[in-house]
Short mmCIF file of C-alpha atoms in Angstrom, two decimals:
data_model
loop_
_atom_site.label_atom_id
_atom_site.label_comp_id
_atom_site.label_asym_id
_atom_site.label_seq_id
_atom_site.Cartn_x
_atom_site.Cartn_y
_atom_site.Cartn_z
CA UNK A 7 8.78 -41.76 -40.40
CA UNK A 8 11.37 -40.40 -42.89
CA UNK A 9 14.75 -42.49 -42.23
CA UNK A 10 17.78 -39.92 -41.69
CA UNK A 11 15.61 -36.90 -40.52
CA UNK A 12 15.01 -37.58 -36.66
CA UNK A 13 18.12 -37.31 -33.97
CA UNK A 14 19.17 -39.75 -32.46
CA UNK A 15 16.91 -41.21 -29.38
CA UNK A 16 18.37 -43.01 -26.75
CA UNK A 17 19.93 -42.72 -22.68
CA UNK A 18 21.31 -39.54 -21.04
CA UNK A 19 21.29 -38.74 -17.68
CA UNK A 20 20.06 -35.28 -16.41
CA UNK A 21 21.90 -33.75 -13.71
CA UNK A 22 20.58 -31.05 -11.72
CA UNK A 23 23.56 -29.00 -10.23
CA UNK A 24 21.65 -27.05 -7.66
CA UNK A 25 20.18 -30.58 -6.20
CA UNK A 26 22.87 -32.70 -6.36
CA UNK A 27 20.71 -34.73 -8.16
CA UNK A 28 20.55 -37.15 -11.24
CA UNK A 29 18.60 -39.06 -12.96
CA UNK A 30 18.59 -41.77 -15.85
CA UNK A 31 16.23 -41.23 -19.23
CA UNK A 32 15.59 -41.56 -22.86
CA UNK A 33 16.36 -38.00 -24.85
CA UNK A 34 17.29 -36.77 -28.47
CA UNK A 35 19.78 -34.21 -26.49
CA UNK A 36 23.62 -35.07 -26.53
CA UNK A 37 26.44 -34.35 -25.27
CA UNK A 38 29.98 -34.40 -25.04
CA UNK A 39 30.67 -35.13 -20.87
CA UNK A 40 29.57 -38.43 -19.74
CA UNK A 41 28.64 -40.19 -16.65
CA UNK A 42 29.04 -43.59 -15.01
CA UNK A 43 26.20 -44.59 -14.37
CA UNK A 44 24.76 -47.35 -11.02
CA UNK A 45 24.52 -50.29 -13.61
CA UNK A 46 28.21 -50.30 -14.62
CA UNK A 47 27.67 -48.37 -17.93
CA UNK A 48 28.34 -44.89 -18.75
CA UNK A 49 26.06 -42.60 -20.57
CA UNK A 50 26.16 -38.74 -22.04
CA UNK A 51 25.36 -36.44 -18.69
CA UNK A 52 23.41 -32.97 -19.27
CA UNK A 53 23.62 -30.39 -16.87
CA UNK A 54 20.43 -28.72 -16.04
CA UNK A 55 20.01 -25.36 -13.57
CA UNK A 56 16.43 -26.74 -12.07
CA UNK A 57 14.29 -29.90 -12.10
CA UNK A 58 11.90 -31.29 -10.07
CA UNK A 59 14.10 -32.08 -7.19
CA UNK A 60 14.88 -28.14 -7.06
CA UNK A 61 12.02 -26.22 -8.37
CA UNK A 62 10.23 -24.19 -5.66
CA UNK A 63 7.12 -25.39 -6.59
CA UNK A 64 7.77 -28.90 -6.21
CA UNK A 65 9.49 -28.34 -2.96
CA UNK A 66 6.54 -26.67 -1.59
CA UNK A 67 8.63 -23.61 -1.11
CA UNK A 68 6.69 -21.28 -3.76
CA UNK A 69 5.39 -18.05 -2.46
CA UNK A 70 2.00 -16.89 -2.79
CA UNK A 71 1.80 -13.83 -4.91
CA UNK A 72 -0.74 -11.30 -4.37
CA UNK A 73 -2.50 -11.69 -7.46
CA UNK A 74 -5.96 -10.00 -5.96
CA UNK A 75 -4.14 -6.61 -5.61
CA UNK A 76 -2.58 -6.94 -9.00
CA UNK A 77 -6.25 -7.60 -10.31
CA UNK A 78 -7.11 -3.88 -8.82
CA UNK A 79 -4.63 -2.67 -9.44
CA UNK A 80 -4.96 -2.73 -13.53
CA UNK A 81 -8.93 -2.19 -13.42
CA UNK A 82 -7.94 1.11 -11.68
CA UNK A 83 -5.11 2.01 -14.38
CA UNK A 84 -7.25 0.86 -17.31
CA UNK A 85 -10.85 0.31 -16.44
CA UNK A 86 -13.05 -1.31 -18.41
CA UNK A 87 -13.48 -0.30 -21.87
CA UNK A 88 -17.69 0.05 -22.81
CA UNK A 89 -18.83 -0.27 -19.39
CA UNK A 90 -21.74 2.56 -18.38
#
Protein backbone atom coordinates (compact mmCIF):
# COMPACT_ATOMS: atom_id res chain seq x y z
CA UNK A 1 0.00 0.00 0.00
CA UNK A 2 0.96 3.64 -0.77
CA UNK A 3 2.13 5.24 2.74
CA UNK A 4 0.11 8.66 3.35
CA UNK A 5 -2.95 7.77 1.10
CA UNK A 6 -5.25 5.56 3.44
CA UNK A 7 -7.19 7.23 6.68
CA UNK A 8 -6.50 6.45 9.55
CA UNK A 9 -7.79 2.82 10.92
CA UNK A 10 -8.33 2.25 14.33
CA UNK A 11 -11.35 2.15 17.49
CA UNK A 12 -14.67 4.07 17.46
CA UNK A 13 -17.62 3.16 19.00
CA UNK A 14 -21.01 3.20 17.12
CA UNK A 15 -23.91 4.38 18.92
CA UNK A 16 -27.29 3.75 17.82
CA UNK A 17 -29.63 6.54 19.27
CA UNK A 18 -32.92 4.89 18.60
CA UNK A 19 -31.57 1.59 20.62
CA UNK A 20 -29.83 2.92 23.26
CA UNK A 21 -27.24 0.92 22.09
CA UNK A 22 -23.36 0.87 21.53
CA UNK A 23 -20.90 -0.93 20.46
CA UNK A 24 -16.95 -1.07 20.26
CA UNK A 25 -15.05 -1.51 16.59
CA UNK A 26 -12.26 -0.83 14.25
CA UNK A 27 -13.29 2.11 11.50
CA UNK A 28 -11.53 4.74 9.17
CA UNK A 29 -14.60 7.17 10.34
CA UNK A 30 -13.76 9.95 13.00
CA UNK A 31 -15.01 12.12 14.95
CA UNK A 32 -14.95 14.90 17.15
CA UNK A 33 -17.37 13.60 20.44
CA UNK A 34 -15.93 10.84 22.34
CA UNK A 35 -16.94 8.15 24.65
CA UNK A 36 -15.71 6.38 27.76
CA UNK A 37 -15.63 3.38 27.09
CA UNK A 38 -16.15 -0.25 29.81
CA UNK A 39 -12.27 -0.78 29.79
CA UNK A 40 -11.34 2.61 31.30
CA UNK A 41 -10.36 4.24 27.93
CA UNK A 42 -12.18 6.62 25.86
CA UNK A 43 -12.61 6.44 22.19
CA UNK A 44 -14.26 8.76 19.19
CA UNK A 45 -18.29 7.88 19.44
CA UNK A 46 -20.41 8.02 16.02
CA UNK A 47 -23.92 8.43 16.12
CA UNK A 48 -25.85 6.25 13.86
CA UNK A 49 -29.98 6.47 13.19
CA UNK A 50 -30.28 2.39 12.82
CA UNK A 51 -28.15 -0.75 13.35
CA UNK A 52 -28.76 -4.07 13.98
CA UNK A 53 -30.14 -3.68 17.40
CA UNK A 54 -32.94 -1.36 15.70
CA UNK A 55 -33.51 -2.37 12.21
CA UNK A 56 -36.97 -3.94 11.66
CA UNK A 57 -35.63 -6.68 9.99
CA UNK A 58 -33.40 -7.83 12.58
CA UNK A 59 -36.02 -7.38 15.18
CA UNK A 60 -38.32 -9.57 13.37
CA UNK A 61 -40.70 -6.68 13.13
CA UNK A 62 -40.55 -6.27 9.12
CA UNK A 63 -43.79 -6.39 7.34
CA UNK A 64 -44.56 -8.54 4.55
CA UNK A 65 -45.20 -6.57 1.44
CA UNK A 66 -47.49 -7.74 -1.11
CA UNK A 67 -45.11 -8.20 -3.75
CA UNK A 68 -47.54 -10.85 -5.78
CA UNK A 69 -50.07 -7.99 -6.43
CA UNK A 70 -47.34 -5.61 -7.38
CA UNK A 71 -46.14 -8.41 -9.89
CA UNK A 72 -49.86 -8.03 -11.59
CA UNK A 73 -50.12 -5.25 -11.22
CA UNK A 74 -47.19 -4.03 -13.81
CA UNK A 75 -47.86 -7.08 -16.32
CA UNK A 76 -51.35 -5.47 -16.58
CA UNK A 77 -49.90 -1.75 -17.07
CA UNK A 78 -47.13 -2.92 -19.40
CA UNK A 79 -47.56 -6.44 -20.63
CA UNK A 80 -45.14 -8.22 -22.15
CA UNK A 81 -43.41 -6.85 -25.03
CA UNK A 82 -43.21 -9.79 -28.19
CA UNK A 83 -45.48 -12.13 -26.63
CA UNK A 84 -48.34 -13.64 -29.29
Amino acid sequence: MKPGIHPAYGPVVFRDRAADYAFLTRSTMSSDKTIDWEDGNTYPVVDVEISNVSHPFYTGTARVLDTAGRVERFGRRYGRHGAK
